[in-house]
Amino acid sequence: MLKIDSVSYRYRDAATPALQNVTLEIPAGGVYGLLGPNGAGKTTLISVLSGLLTATDGLITLDGIPLAEIRSKNPRAIALVPQDYAFYPMLTVAENLRFFGGVLGLSGAELSSQSESAIAFARLEQVVGKRAEQLSGGLRRRLNLAIGLLGKPQLLLLDEPTVGVDPQSRHFLLDSIAALPAAGTTVIYTSHYMEEIEAICQKIAIVDQGQVLAEGTLSDILHSPEPLLDIGLEQPLPEAIAQRYSATIIGEQKYRLILPSTVTLQNLLDELASAGCSVRNLSLGQHDLEQVFMRLTNRSLRD
Amino acid sequence: MSPRLLALWLKETIALTRDKHGLLALFIMPTIFILVMTMALRDAFTPGVTIDVSYSVVDLDQTPISKALVKRLDRAAAFKKIESTNDLGAARNQLLQGKQSLVLVLPKEFGSRLLTPGGTDGKPADQMTLLLDPALSPTLQLAFRNQIMAALGSVRADELTVKAGKLFGLPVSSGSMLEKDWPDEIRSEAVRSNDNAKIPSSVQQNVPAWLIFAMFFVVIPVSSIFIIERQQGTLQRLRAMGVPFHLVLAGKLLPFFIVNQVQAAMMVLVGMYLVPQFGSEALELPSSLPLLLNWWAVSSAVSLAAVSWALLIASIAKTSEQATIVGGVGNILMGAVGGIMVPKFIMPASMQKIAALSPMAWGLEGFHTVMLRHGSFADILPSLTQLLVFAAASLFAAIWLNHRALAAQS
């Protein structure tokens, strides 16, 4: 279990902290998603977990042992796959893997075996002799991930690992990452793509402005006592009603409203009738992550 | 051997071998410089060789004495003589057209008034005139004047001898005296620590100079790899893997040290075998083992200074362009003031003091101590100390800058 307890971080000269009292409990052996827009604090949290930044406050432990202690005793225990293509473009795929393996202290048969496993996992067999600079964006992402797997880390930190790749490569990467916990690795996965988080993460934290806004399993977060109502009208929705029910436009004179409870549905219909709005159709539905995020932050994930 | 350091060395070596531009700068550039500069400066380092500046004499006197002076000047052979027409106007035109640089005009009655110059016989002075190309360097003007004075002095001495002989009734004929060839009475000898003294040639001056310059050009490949590492987040990844910054630097030191030593071997071979193909003298290395070891000690110290300096520049520069400009211009300045491009001995005293601040000058001094003066280890110790202190200071500065940059993030 990775415990992040009241961790804060402020960049020098920054007006506001990048992380504010972040507290999370991340179970071992799963993919844990950190969802938030650009600038939410996801990369800062990943940097603190990887040791690149030192938290100004708070404590992080892995199975009860401070993370810094684990890192100094066994640098292979925690691996970071950064957003950038953090490898050597002039080296081949095999040379990059051998180099980073060597830096982790691997040598001889162990280095060969782990390089081969990483190549096989990322399906890089066809390009092992190619220089990294000659690879496509998708293959570079796979190499970036493969390097992170060297040393068989206990905790793997993936910072937006699918940025800038084609849908096919993204699909492959997501499938690969989802399979990692089976080998005993705990994965922390950051993204601002909610469909990725929904696809592979068992637990999720929604982060914005350095704070955790919601945390739990996907169904916990999506479950809300406030039902959604999709409604089609003959006339535009009056402004006062739109504000009261946090309405969003989803089509031509079609709106999505958040009801405080199902009981309020009759009140809403009465209000529409007295405002002279005729209802064409309506349906009650469940929130998706985007809606949850908008409800929590009043802005979109892609802002 | 630490597998981490081994991996860093191997990576750096592979990356370097694939940097074609960097290799070109490290090996081809100094070869060309050595060839070109050795040819260009060959005469400047060879005593007795004719200076490629022409002169003519307009002899308005046409006496045996004036002809003797012209002959003496010609025999000095330091400047190139052009046959003159004894036409002053034509000589002036030749100067204006840049066809010659110096014209000596001997006035009428030059011979008859040889022993009464400057109007000492009561008649108005009628001096010799030296017409000059205004573009000619003051040093060469002075050198030619000195040659005229030397020739004039010897002709005057001969004439005095003749006159004294006549006065005392000695059997001396003026013609035979003025025709006399005086031997070169000055022998040049370079002072070294052993008996095999020989004057240094252009190649012995230029090979170490351009080798040092080339060694400092490791700044280009060092910074290009370093900046890729920083811009692509590879340095961050290495830090997350627990690789300290000083180990990253150590991983670069050895491969580039080896590159510098390969450069040294190659430039020596260029000096020994390629330069003679272009008509210049071959480079001679000291033949004894202790002197060769001293030579290698200087080469190693220059290399450590060069690589450390390159690592400092790479730590400061944000982009490859910055590194190329800061590193390249810095090297050219160090070379210019350090006696690489312009030999230190022809600089004015104030510039020679500034030259003493250039690490390239320390290296060149070390090489010259071994190659030209056959100095002992104690003799090269000052140069080695300066270079190694510079290397250590550059490395510490690079580590400190990195530490400060990381602290700024926290």
PDB file of C-alpha atoms in Angstrom, chain A residues 54-293:
ATOM      1  CA  THR A  54      11.035  16.895  -2.277  1.00  0.00           C
ATOM      2  CA  ALA A  55       7.678  17.547  -0.637  1.00  0.00           C
ATOM      3  CA  THR A  56       7.601  20.645   1.531  1.00  0.00           C
ATOM      4  CA  ASP A  57       5.188  18.883   3.899  1.00  0.00           C
ATOM      5  CA  GLY A  58       3.744  15.459   4.483  1.00  0.00           C
ATOM      6  CA  LEU A  59       4.927  11.865   4.372  1.00  0.00           C
ATOM      7  CA  ILE A  60       4.872   9.172   1.706  1.00  0.00           C
ATOM      8  CA  THR A  61       5.297   5.504   2.650  1.00  0.00           C
ATOM      9  CA  LEU A  62       5.260   2.256   0.723  1.00  0.00           C
ATOM     10  CA  ASP A  63       4.217  -0.655   2.908  1.00  0.00           C
ATOM     11  CA  GLY A  64       4.973   1.507   5.936  1.00  0.00           C
ATOM     12  CA  ILE A  65       8.527   2.461   4.875  1.00  0.00           C
ATOM     13  CA  PRO A  66       9.273   6.045   3.829  1.00  0.00           C
ATOM     14  CA  LEU A  67       9.592   6.223   0.063  1.00  0.00           C
ATOM     15  CA  ALA A  68      12.938   8.083   0.210  1.00  0.00           C
ATOM     16  CA  GLU A  69      14.384   5.210   2.264  1.00  0.00           C
ATOM     17  CA  ILE A  70      13.160   2.612  -0.239  1.00  0.00           C
ATOM     18  CA  ARG A  71      14.581   4.663  -3.095  1.00  0.00           C
ATOM     19  CA  SER A  72      18.032   4.955  -1.516  1.00  0.00           C
ATOM     20  CA  LYS A  73      18.155   1.248  -0.615  1.00  0.00           C
ATOM     21  CA  ASN A  74      16.832  -0.005  -3.927  1.00  0.00           C
ATOM     22  CA  PRO A  75      16.754   2.469  -6.826  1.00  0.00           C
ATOM     23  CA  ARG A  76      15.017  -0.166  -8.960  1.00  0.00           C
ATOM     24  CA  ALA A  77      11.922  -0.266  -6.693  1.00  0.00           C
ATOM     25  CA  ILE A  78      10.366   2.869  -8.185  1.00  0.00           C
ATOM     26  CA  ALA A  79      10.450   3.663 -11.896  1.00  0.00           C
ATOM     27  CA  LEU A  80       9.350   6.769 -13.722  1.00  0.00           C
ATOM     28  CA  VAL A  81       8.136   6.935 -17.299  1.00  0.00           C
ATOM     29  CA  PRO A  82       8.104  10.669 -17.998  1.00  0.00           C
ATOM     30  CA  GLN A  83       5.978  12.544 -20.513  1.00  0.00           C
ATOM     31  CA  ASP A  84       9.066  13.273 -22.642  1.00  0.00           C
ATOM     32  CA  TYR A  85      10.850  10.724 -24.788  1.00  0.00           C
ATOM     33  CA  ALA A  86      13.535  10.422 -22.136  1.00  0.00           C
ATOM     34  CA  PHE A  87      16.068   8.283 -23.960  1.00  0.00           C
ATOM     35  CA  TYR A  88      18.888   8.739 -26.471  1.00  0.00           C
ATOM     36  CA  PRO A  89      17.733   9.356 -30.067  1.00  0.00           C
ATOM     37  CA  MET A  90      21.144   8.457 -31.518  1.00  0.00           C
ATOM     38  CA  LEU A  91      21.187   5.047 -29.792  1.00  0.00           C
ATOM     39  CA  THR A  92      19.282   2.019 -31.057  1.00  0.00           C
ATOM     40  CA  VAL A  93      16.379   0.527 -29.137  1.00  0.00           C
ATOM     41  CA  ALA A  94      18.622  -2.284 -27.844  1.00  0.00           C
ATOM     42  CA  GLU A  95      21.420   0.135 -26.913  1.00  0.00           C
ATOM     43  CA  ASN A  96      18.999   2.351 -25.004  1.00  0.00           C
ATOM     44  CA  LEU A  97      17.659  -0.600 -23.041  1.00  0.00           C
ATOM     45  CA  ARG A  98      21.158  -1.898 -22.260  1.00  0.00           C
ATOM     46  CA  PHE A  99      22.257   1.573 -21.178  1.00  0.00           C
ATOM     47  CA  PHE A 100      19.344   2.216 -18.809  1.00  0.00           C
ATOM     48  CA  GLY A 101      19.593  -1.346 -17.509  1.00  0.00           C
ATOM     49  CA  GLY A 102      23.289  -0.777 -16.815  1.00  0.00           C
ATOM     50  CA  VAL A 103      22.508   2.469 -15.022  1.00  0.00           C
ATOM     51  CA  LEU A 104      20.129   0.503 -12.789  1.00  0.00           C
ATOM     52  CA  GLY A 105      23.018  -1.826 -11.944  1.00  0.00           C
ATOM     53  CA  LEU A 106      21.914  -4.709 -14.143  1.00  0.00           C
ATOM     54  CA  SER A 107      24.631  -6.628 -15.936  1.00  0.00           C
ATOM     55  CA  GLY A 108      25.381  -9.883 -17.732  1.00  0.00           C
ATOM     56  CA  ALA A 109      22.597 -12.409 -18.124  1.00  0.00           C
ATOM     57  CA  GLU A 110      20.199 -10.436 -15.930  1.00  0.00           C
ATOM     58  CA  LEU A 111      20.560  -7.370 -18.152  1.00  0.00           C
ATOM     59  CA  SER A 112      20.075  -9.422 -21.317  1.00  0.00           C
ATOM     60  CA  SER A 113      17.044 -11.223 -19.950  1.00  0.00           C
ATOM     61  CA  GLN A 114      15.341  -8.066 -18.681  1.00  0.00           C
ATOM     62  CA  SER A 115      16.071  -6.190 -21.923  1.00  0.00           C
ATOM     63  CA  GLU A 116      14.544  -9.030 -23.903  1.00  0.00           C
ATOM     64  CA  SER A 117      11.482  -9.127 -21.626  1.00  0.00           C
ATOM     65  CA  ALA A 118      10.987  -5.385 -22.010  1.00  0.00           C
ATOM     66  CA  ILE A 119      11.355  -5.651 -25.797  1.00  0.00           C
ATOM     67  CA  ALA A 120       8.824  -8.470 -25.905  1.00  0.00           C
ATOM     68  CA  PHE A 121       6.398  -6.663 -23.586  1.00  0.00           C
ATOM     69  CA  ALA A 122       6.472  -3.488 -25.682  1.00  0.00           C
ATOM     70  CA  ARG A 123       6.544  -5.506 -28.935  1.00  0.00           C
ATOM     71  CA  LEU A 124       9.685  -3.810 -30.156  1.00  0.00           C
ATOM     72  CA  GLU A 125      11.265  -6.936 -31.681  1.00  0.00           C
ATOM     73  CA  GLN A 126      11.078  -5.566 -35.225  1.00  0.00           C
ATOM     74  CA  VAL A 127      12.943  -2.371 -34.381  1.00  0.00           C
ATOM     75  CA  VAL A 128      15.595  -3.403 -31.819  1.00  0.00           C
ATOM     76  CA  GLY A 129      18.418  -2.427 -34.190  1.00  0.00           C
ATOM     77  CA  LYS A 130      16.851   0.860 -35.256  1.00  0.00           C
ATOM     78  CA  ARG A 131      17.958   4.141 -33.823  1.00  0.00           C
ATOM     79  CA  ALA A 132      15.354   5.679 -31.548  1.00  0.00           C
ATOM     80  CA  GLU A 133      15.262   8.842 -33.680  1.00  0.00           C
ATOM     81  CA  GLN A 134      13.987   6.747 -36.603  1.00  0.00           C
ATOM     82  CA  LEU A 135      10.973   5.380 -34.693  1.00  0.00           C
ATOM     83  CA  SER A 136       7.378   6.594 -35.047  1.00  0.00           C
ATOM     84  CA  GLY A 137       5.708   8.419 -32.151  1.00  0.00           C
ATOM     85  CA  GLY A 138       3.887   5.266 -31.059  1.00  0.00           C
ATOM     86  CA  LEU A 139       7.060   3.148 -31.050  1.00  0.00           C
ATOM     87  CA  ARG A 140       8.925   5.840 -29.124  1.00  0.00           C
ATOM     88  CA  ARG A 141       6.193   5.741 -26.459  1.00  0.00           C
ATOM     89  CA  ARG A 142       6.587   1.968 -26.290  1.00  0.00           C
ATOM     90  CA  LEU A 143      10.352   2.314 -25.870  1.00  0.00           C
ATOM     91  CA  ASN A 144       9.793   4.924 -23.155  1.00  0.00           C
ATOM     92  CA  LEU A 145       7.538   2.434 -21.356  1.00  0.00           C
ATOM     93  CA  ALA A 146       9.905  -0.513 -21.928  1.00  0.00           C
ATOM     94  CA  ILE A 147      12.773   1.381 -20.261  1.00  0.00           C
ATOM     95  CA  GLY A 148      10.512   1.931 -17.231  1.00  0.00           C
ATOM     96  CA  LEU A 149      10.012  -1.817 -16.883  1.00  0.00           C
ATOM     97  CA  LEU A 150      13.746  -2.567 -16.498  1.00  0.00           C
ATOM     98  CA  GLY A 151      14.620  -3.574 -12.973  1.00  0.00           C
ATOM     99  CA  LYS A 152      11.089  -4.940 -12.397  1.00  0.00           C
ATOM    100  CA  PRO A 153       9.873  -1.972 -10.354  1.00  0.00           C
ATOM    101  CA  GLN A 154       7.476  -2.376  -7.462  1.00  0.00           C
ATOM    102  CA  LEU A 155       5.925   0.994  -8.236  1.00  0.00           C
ATOM    103  CA  LEU A 156       5.686   2.330 -11.803  1.00  0.00           C
ATOM    104  CA  LEU A 157       4.845   5.994 -12.318  1.00  0.00           C
ATOM    105  CA  LEU A 158       3.438   6.753 -15.778  1.00  0.00           C
ATOM    106  CA  ASP A 159       3.093  10.422 -16.584  1.00  0.00           C
ATOM    107  CA  GLU A 160       0.743  10.916 -19.539  1.00  0.00           C
ATOM    108  CA  PRO A 161       2.285   7.977 -21.418  1.00  0.00           C
ATOM    109  CA  THR A 162      -0.008   8.186 -24.443  1.00  0.00           C
ATOM    110  CA  VAL A 163       0.418  11.840 -25.373  1.00  0.00           C
ATOM    111  CA  GLY A 164       0.766  12.340 -29.117  1.00  0.00           C
ATOM    112  CA  VAL A 165       0.259   8.745 -30.277  1.00  0.00           C
ATOM    113  CA  ASP A 166      -2.119   7.342 -32.861  1.00  0.00           C
ATOM    114  CA  PRO A 167      -5.280   5.501 -31.688  1.00  0.00           C
ATOM    115  CA  GLN A 168      -3.837   2.077 -32.543  1.00  0.00           C
ATOM    116  CA  SER A 169      -0.684   2.613 -30.485  1.00  0.00           C
ATOM    117  CA  ARG A 170      -2.742   4.107 -27.658  1.00  0.00           C
ATOM    118  CA  HIS A 171      -4.938   1.032 -27.591  1.00  0.00           C
ATOM    119  CA  PHE A 172      -1.838  -1.190 -27.475  1.00  0.00           C
ATOM    120  CA  LEU A 173      -0.244   0.868 -24.716  1.00  0.00           C
ATOM    121  CA  LEU A 174      -3.402   0.844 -22.600  1.00  0.00           C
ATOM    122  CA  ASP A 175      -3.751  -2.933 -22.934  1.00  0.00           C
ATOM    123  CA  SER A 176      -0.091  -3.369 -21.985  1.00  0.00           C
ATOM    124  CA  ILE A 177      -0.358  -1.098 -18.962  1.00  0.00           C
ATOM    125  CA  ALA A 178      -3.534  -2.812 -17.791  1.00  0.00           C
ATOM    126  CA  ALA A 179      -1.623  -6.105 -17.793  1.00  0.00           C
ATOM    127  CA  LEU A 180       1.230  -4.820 -15.598  1.00  0.00           C
ATOM    128  CA  PRO A 181      -0.358  -5.424 -12.147  1.00  0.00           C
ATOM    129  CA  ALA A 182      -0.505  -9.135 -12.956  1.00  0.00           C
ATOM    130  CA  ALA A 183       3.319  -9.112 -12.719  1.00  0.00           C
ATOM    131  CA  GLY A 184       3.124  -7.538  -9.254  1.00  0.00           C
ATOM    132  CA  THR A 185       3.669  -3.918 -10.252  1.00  0.00           C
ATOM    133  CA  THR A 186       1.573  -1.104  -8.847  1.00  0.00           C
ATOM    134  CA  VAL A 187       0.946   1.493 -11.523  1.00  0.00           C
ATOM    135  CA  ILE A 188       0.123   5.154 -11.005  1.00  0.00           C
ATOM    136  CA  TYR A 189      -1.211   6.550 -14.237  1.00  0.00           C
ATOM    137  CA  THR A 190      -1.772  10.227 -14.917  1.00  0.00           C
ATOM    138  CA  SER A 191      -3.857  11.488 -17.778  1.00  0.00           C
ATOM    139  CA  HIS A 192      -6.275  14.150 -18.812  1.00  0.00           C
ATOM    140  CA  TYR A 193      -8.058  11.640 -21.063  1.00  0.00           C
ATOM    141  CA  MET A 194     -10.984  10.361 -19.008  1.00  0.00           C
ATOM    142  CA  GLU A 195     -11.645   7.470 -21.413  1.00  0.00           C
ATOM    143  CA  GLU A 196      -8.146   6.110 -20.695  1.00  0.00           C
ATOM    144  CA  ILE A 197      -8.678   6.354 -16.958  1.00  0.00           C
ATOM    145  CA  GLU A 198     -12.094   4.725 -17.264  1.00  0.00           C
ATOM    146  CA  ALA A 199     -10.612   1.932 -19.381  1.00  0.00           C
ATOM    147  CA  ILE A 200      -7.715   0.767 -17.210  1.00  0.00           C
ATOM    148  CA  CYS A 201      -7.890   2.212 -13.675  1.00  0.00           C
ATOM    149  CA  GLN A 202      -9.455   0.420 -10.758  1.00  0.00           C
ATOM    150  CA  LYS A 203      -9.203   3.463  -8.490  1.00  0.00           C
ATOM    151  CA  ILE A 204      -9.139   7.113  -9.395  1.00  0.00           C
ATOM    152  CA  ALA A 205      -8.338  10.461  -7.856  1.00  0.00           C
ATOM    153  CA  ILE A 206      -9.576  13.633  -9.506  1.00  0.00           C
ATOM    154  CA  VAL A 207      -7.014  16.367  -9.038  1.00  0.00           C
ATOM    155  CA  ASP A 208      -7.304  20.065  -9.707  1.00  0.00           C
ATOM    156  CA  GLN A 209      -5.284  23.078  -8.537  1.00  0.00           C
ATOM    157  CA  GLY A 210      -3.097  20.839  -6.402  1.00  0.00           C
ATOM    158  CA  GLN A 211      -5.980  19.309  -4.464  1.00  0.00           C
ATOM    159  CA  VAL A 212      -7.711  15.934  -4.524  1.00  0.00           C
ATOM    160  CA  LEU A 213     -11.346  16.676  -5.293  1.00  0.00           C
ATOM    161  CA  ALA A 214     -12.631  13.111  -5.298  1.00  0.00           C
ATOM    162  CA  GLU A 215     -11.153   9.684  -4.777  1.00  0.00           C
ATOM    163  CA  GLY A 216     -12.397   6.123  -4.989  1.00  0.00           C
ATOM    164  CA  THR A 217     -13.346   3.411  -7.430  1.00  0.00           C
ATOM    165  CA  LEU A 218     -14.805   4.434 -10.758  1.00  0.00           C
ATOM    166  CA  SER A 219     -18.329   3.444  -9.667  1.00  0.00           C
ATOM    167  CA  ASP A 220     -17.894   5.349  -6.367  1.00  0.00           C
ATOM    168  CA  ILE A 221     -17.036   8.475  -8.231  1.00  0.00           C
ATOM    169  CA  LEU A 222     -19.646   8.096 -10.936  1.00  0.00           C
ATOM    170  CA  HIS A 223     -22.347   7.256  -8.415  1.00  0.00           C
ATOM    171  CA  SER A 224     -24.138  10.384  -7.372  1.00  0.00           C
ATOM    172  CA  PRO A 225     -27.309  11.018  -5.364  1.00  0.00           C
ATOM    173  CA  GLU A 226     -27.963  13.772  -7.866  1.00  0.00           C
ATOM    174  CA  PRO A 227     -29.455  12.154 -10.976  1.00  0.00           C
ATOM    175  CA  LEU A 228     -28.931  13.536 -14.452  1.00  0.00           C
ATOM    176  CA  LEU A 229     -31.802  14.520 -16.642  1.00  0.00           C
ATOM    177  CA  ASP A 230     -31.531  14.813 -20.417  1.00  0.00           C
ATOM    178  CA  ILE A 231     -34.443  16.887 -21.661  1.00  0.00           C
ATOM    179  CA  GLY A 232     -35.597  18.127 -25.087  1.00  0.00           C
ATOM    180  CA  LEU A 233     -37.778  21.267 -25.235  1.00  0.00           C
ATOM    181  CA  GLU A 234     -39.852  23.054 -27.856  1.00  0.00           C
ATOM    182  CA  GLN A 235     -38.534  26.408 -26.614  1.00  0.00           C
ATOM    183  CA  PRO A 236     -35.167  27.491 -25.167  1.00  0.00           C
ATOM    184  CA  LEU A 237     -34.596  26.715 -21.492  1.00  0.00           C
ATOM    185  CA  PRO A 238     -35.151  29.836 -19.354  1.00  0.00           C
ATOM    186  CA  GLU A 239     -31.908  31.167 -17.860  1.00  0.00           C
ATOM    187  CA  ALA A 240     -33.074  31.016 -14.239  1.00  0.00           C
ATOM    188  CA  ILE A 241     -33.975  27.333 -14.509  1.00  0.00           C
ATOM    189  CA  ALA A 242     -30.727  26.567 -16.350  1.00  0.00           C
ATOM    190  CA  GLN A 243     -28.694  28.086 -13.528  1.00  0.00           C
ATOM    191  CA  ARG A 244     -30.650  26.375 -10.768  1.00  0.00           C
ATOM    192  CA  TYR A 245     -30.136  22.902 -12.294  1.00  0.00           C
ATOM    193  CA  SER A 246     -26.528  23.438 -13.621  1.00  0.00           C
ATOM    194  CA  ALA A 247     -27.717  22.851 -17.179  1.00  0.00           C
ATOM    195  CA  THR A 248     -25.407  22.127 -20.104  1.00  0.00           C
ATOM    196  CA  ILE A 249     -26.451  22.233 -23.740  1.00  0.00           C
ATOM    197  CA  ILE A 250     -26.145  18.825 -25.436  1.00  0.00           C
ATOM    198  CA  GLY A 251     -28.027  19.569 -28.677  1.00  0.00           C
ATOM    199  CA  GLU A 252     -30.538  21.855 -30.303  1.00  0.00           C
ATOM    200  CA  GLN A 253     -32.848  22.814 -27.431  1.00  0.00           C
ATOM    201  CA  LYS A 254     -31.582  19.703 -25.663  1.00  0.00           C
ATOM    202  CA  TYR A 255     -30.157  20.084 -22.175  1.00  0.00           C
ATOM    203  CA  ARG A 256     -28.548  18.009 -19.438  1.00  0.00           C
ATOM    204  CA  LEU A 257     -29.641  19.024 -15.958  1.00  0.00           C
ATOM    205  CA  ILE A 258     -28.485  17.859 -12.521  1.00  0.00           C
ATOM    206  CA  LEU A 259     -31.396  17.212 -10.184  1.00  0.00           C
ATOM    207  CA  PRO A 260     -30.893  17.418  -6.409  1.00  0.00           C
ATOM    208  CA  SER A 261     -33.042  14.239  -6.215  1.00  0.00           C
ATOM    209  CA  THR A 262     -35.589  12.369  -8.315  1.00  0.00           C
ATOM    210  CA  VAL A 263     -38.340  13.966  -6.180  1.00  0.00           C
ATOM    211  CA  THR A 264     -37.532  17.354  -7.683  1.00  0.00           C
ATOM    212  CA  LEU A 265     -38.366  16.156 -11.204  1.00  0.00           C
ATOM    213  CA  GLN A 266     -42.077  17.068 -10.740  1.00  0.00           C
ATOM    214  CA  ASN A 267     -41.136  20.569  -9.476  1.00  0.00           C
ATOM    215  CA  LEU A 268     -38.934  21.071 -12.588  1.00  0.00           C
ATOM    216  CA  LEU A 269     -41.747  20.037 -14.941  1.00  0.00           C
ATOM    217  CA  ASP A 270     -44.125  22.436 -13.155  1.00  0.00           C
ATOM    218  CA  GLU A 271     -41.579  25.277 -13.506  1.00  0.00           C
ATOM    219  CA  LEU A 272     -41.157  24.581 -17.227  1.00  0.00           C
ATOM    220  CA  ALA A 273     -44.908  24.525 -17.758  1.00  0.00           C
ATOM    221  CA  SER A 274     -45.393  27.836 -15.982  1.00  0.00           C
ATOM    222  CA  ALA A 275     -42.535  29.304 -18.086  1.00  0.00           C
ATOM    223  CA  GLY A 276     -44.364  28.200 -21.233  1.00  0.00           C
ATOM    224  CA  CYS A 277     -41.868  25.476 -22.219  1.00  0.00           C
ATOM    225  CA  SER A 278     -43.232  22.313 -23.753  1.00  0.00           C
ATOM    226  CA  VAL A 279     -41.249  19.101 -23.159  1.00  0.00           C
ATOM    227  CA  ARG A 280     -40.524  16.977 -26.240  1.00  0.00           C
ATOM    228  CA  ASN A 281     -38.710  14.107 -24.475  1.00  0.00           C
ATOM    229  CA  LEU A 282     -36.756  13.367 -21.309  1.00  0.00           C
ATOM    230  CA  SER A 283     -34.622  10.601 -19.799  1.00  0.00           C
ATOM    231  CA  LEU A 284     -32.856  10.045 -16.464  1.00  0.00           C
ATOM    232  CA  GLY A 285     -29.197   8.899 -16.703  1.00  0.00           C
ATOM    233  CA  GLN A 286     -25.830   8.367 -14.893  1.00  0.00           C
ATOM    234  CA  HIS A 287     -22.883  10.831 -14.728  1.00  0.00           C
ATOM    235  CA  ASP A 288     -19.679  10.211 -16.674  1.00  0.00           C
ATOM    236  CA  LEU A 289     -16.231  11.344 -15.494  1.00  0.00           C
ATOM    237  CA  GLU A 290     -16.371  14.520 -17.531  1.00  0.00           C
ATOM    238  CA  GLN A 291     -19.617  15.500 -15.830  1.00  0.00           C
ATOM    239  CA  VAL A 292     -18.274  14.636 -12.412  1.00  0.00           C
ATOM    240  CA  PHE A 293     -15.208  16.721 -13.102  1.00  0.00           C
TER     241      PHE A 293
END
